[in-house]
mmCIF file of C-alpha atoms in Angstrom:
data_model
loop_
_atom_site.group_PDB
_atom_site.id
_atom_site.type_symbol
_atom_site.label_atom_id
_atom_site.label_comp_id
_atom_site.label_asym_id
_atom_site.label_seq_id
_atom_site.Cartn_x
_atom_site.Cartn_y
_atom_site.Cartn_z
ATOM 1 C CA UNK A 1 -26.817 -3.784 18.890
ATOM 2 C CA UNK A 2 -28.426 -2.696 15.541
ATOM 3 C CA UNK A 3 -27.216 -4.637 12.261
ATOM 4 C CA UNK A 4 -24.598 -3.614 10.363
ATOM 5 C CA UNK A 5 -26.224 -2.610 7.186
ATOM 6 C CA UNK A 6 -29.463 -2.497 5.114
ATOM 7 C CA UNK A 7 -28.523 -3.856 2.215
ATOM 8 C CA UNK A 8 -30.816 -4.207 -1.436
ATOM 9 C CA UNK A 9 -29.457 -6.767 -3.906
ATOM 10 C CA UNK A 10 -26.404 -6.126 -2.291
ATOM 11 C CA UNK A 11 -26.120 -2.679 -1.987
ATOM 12 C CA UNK A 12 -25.801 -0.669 1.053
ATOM 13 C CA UNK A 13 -29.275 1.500 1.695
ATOM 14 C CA UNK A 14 -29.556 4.970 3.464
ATOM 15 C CA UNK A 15 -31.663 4.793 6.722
ATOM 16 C CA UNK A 16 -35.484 5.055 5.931
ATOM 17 C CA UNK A 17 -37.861 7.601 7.406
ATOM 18 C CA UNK A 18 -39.170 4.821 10.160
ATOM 19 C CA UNK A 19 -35.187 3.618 10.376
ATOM 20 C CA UNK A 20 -34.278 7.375 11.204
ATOM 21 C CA UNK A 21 -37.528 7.730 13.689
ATOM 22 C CA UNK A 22 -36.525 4.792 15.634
ATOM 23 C CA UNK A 23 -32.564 5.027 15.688
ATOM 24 C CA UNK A 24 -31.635 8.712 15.477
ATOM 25 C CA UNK A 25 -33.395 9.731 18.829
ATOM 26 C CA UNK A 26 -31.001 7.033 20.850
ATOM 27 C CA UNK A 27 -28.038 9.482 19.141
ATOM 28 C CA UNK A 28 -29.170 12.715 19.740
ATOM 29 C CA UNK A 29 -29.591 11.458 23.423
ATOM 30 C CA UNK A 30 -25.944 10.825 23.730
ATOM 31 C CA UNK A 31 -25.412 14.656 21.958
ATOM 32 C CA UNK A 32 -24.598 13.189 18.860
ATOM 33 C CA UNK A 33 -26.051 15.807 16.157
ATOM 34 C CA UNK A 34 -27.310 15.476 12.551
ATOM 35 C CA UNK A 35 -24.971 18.156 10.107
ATOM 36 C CA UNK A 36 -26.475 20.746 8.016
ATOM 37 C CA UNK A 37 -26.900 20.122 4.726
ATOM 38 C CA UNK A 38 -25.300 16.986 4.830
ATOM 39 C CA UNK A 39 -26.758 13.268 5.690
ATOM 40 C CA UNK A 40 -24.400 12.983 8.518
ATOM 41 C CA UNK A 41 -23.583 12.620 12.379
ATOM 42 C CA UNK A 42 -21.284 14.532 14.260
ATOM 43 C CA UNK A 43 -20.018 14.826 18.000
ATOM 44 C CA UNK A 44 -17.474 16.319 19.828
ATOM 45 C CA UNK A 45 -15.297 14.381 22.467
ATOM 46 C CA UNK A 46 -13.304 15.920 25.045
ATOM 47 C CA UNK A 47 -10.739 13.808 26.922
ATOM 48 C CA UNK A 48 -8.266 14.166 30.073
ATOM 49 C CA UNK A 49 -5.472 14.454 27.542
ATOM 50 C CA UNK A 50 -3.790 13.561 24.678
ATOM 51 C CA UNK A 51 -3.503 9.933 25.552
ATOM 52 C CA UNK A 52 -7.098 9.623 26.303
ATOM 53 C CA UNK A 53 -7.728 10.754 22.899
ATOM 54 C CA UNK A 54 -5.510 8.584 21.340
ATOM 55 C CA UNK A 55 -6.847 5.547 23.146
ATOM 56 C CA UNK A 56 -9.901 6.224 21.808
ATOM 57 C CA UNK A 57 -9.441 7.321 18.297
ATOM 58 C CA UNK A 58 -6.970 3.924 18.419
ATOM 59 C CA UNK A 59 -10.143 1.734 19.819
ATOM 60 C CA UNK A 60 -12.639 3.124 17.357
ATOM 61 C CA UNK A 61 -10.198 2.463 14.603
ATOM 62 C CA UNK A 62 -9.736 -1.051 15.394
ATOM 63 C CA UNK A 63 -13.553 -1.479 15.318
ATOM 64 C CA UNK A 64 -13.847 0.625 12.818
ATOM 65 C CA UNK A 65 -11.357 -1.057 10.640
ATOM 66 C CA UNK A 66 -13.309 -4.666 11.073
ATOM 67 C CA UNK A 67 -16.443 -2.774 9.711
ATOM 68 C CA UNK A 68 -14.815 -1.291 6.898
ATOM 69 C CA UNK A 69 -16.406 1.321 7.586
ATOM 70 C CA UNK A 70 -14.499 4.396 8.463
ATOM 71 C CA UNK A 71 -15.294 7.869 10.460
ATOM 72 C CA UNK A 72 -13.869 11.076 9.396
ATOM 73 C CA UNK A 73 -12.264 12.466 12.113
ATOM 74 C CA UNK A 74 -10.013 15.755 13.312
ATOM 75 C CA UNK A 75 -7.790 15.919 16.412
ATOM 76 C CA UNK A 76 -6.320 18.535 18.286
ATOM 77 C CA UNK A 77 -4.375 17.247 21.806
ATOM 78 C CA UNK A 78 -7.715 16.502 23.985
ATOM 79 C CA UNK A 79 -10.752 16.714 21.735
ATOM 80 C CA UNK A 80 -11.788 14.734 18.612
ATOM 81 C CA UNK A 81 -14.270 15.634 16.208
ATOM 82 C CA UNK A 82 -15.802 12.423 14.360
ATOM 83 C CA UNK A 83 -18.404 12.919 11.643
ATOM 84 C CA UNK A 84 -20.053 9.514 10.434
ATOM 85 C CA UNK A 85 -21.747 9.186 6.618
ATOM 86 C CA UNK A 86 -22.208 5.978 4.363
ATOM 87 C CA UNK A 87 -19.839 7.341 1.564
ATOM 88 C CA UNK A 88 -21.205 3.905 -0.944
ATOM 89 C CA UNK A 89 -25.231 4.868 -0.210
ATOM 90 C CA UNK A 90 -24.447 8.816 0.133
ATOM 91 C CA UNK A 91 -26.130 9.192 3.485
ATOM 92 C CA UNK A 92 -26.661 7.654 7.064
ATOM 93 C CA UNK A 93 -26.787 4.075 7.141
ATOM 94 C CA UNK A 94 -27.305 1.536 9.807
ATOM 95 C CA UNK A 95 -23.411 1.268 9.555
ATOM 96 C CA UNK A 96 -22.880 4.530 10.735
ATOM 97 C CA UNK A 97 -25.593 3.838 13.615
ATOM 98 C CA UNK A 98 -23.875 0.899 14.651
ATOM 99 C CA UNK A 99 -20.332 3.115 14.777
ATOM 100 C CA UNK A 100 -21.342 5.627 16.595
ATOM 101 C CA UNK A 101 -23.045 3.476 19.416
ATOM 102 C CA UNK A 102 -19.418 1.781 19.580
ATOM 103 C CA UNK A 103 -17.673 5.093 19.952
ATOM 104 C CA UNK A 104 -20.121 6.017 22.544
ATOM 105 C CA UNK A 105 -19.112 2.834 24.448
ATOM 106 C CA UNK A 106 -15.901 3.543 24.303
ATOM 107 C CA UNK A 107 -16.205 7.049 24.744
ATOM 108 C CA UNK A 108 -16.556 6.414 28.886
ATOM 109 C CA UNK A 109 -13.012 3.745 28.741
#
């Protein structure tokens, strides 16, 4: 699993140009997608149901929670919509790299 954070005299650090070379293809694999005008991921999940999607959002929530490092997320009864961005560096970080291979994971429960 990839490190938490990239951190400079304490501070958390966007991903790099070689970070984002190395790490962002693994993501778009899994049809994660960078946003438009924004330094951001988003996907789309679909589920069997609402419970599914509850499971989940409650899983990646826990995890999410020990991070402290939280997704913004919308859900309507099967699908959630999760968009990930380092709010303290203003961009992708290597937290939101390490999220979103968790919610991948999880994704498949």
């Amino acid at each position: 699993m990839v490190s938490v954070v990239t951190t400079q005299a304490g501070k958390i650090q966007v991903l790099t140009l070689d970070e984002r070379e190395q790490l962002l293809p693994m993501l778009r694999s899994t049809q994660w997608a960078e946003v438009v005008g924004r330094d951001a991921l988003y996907k789309e999940f679909i589920f069997k149901d609402f419970n599914q999607a509850f499971g989940f959002m409650t899983r990646v929530a826990l995890q999410a929670e020990k991070m402290d490092h939280h997704p913004e997320w919308f859900n309507v009864y099967n699908k959630v919509h999760i968009t990930l961005s380092t709010h303290e560096c203003g961009g992708l970080s290597k937290r939101d790299i390490t999220l979103a291979t968790f919610i991948d994971q999880v994704s498949v429960l």
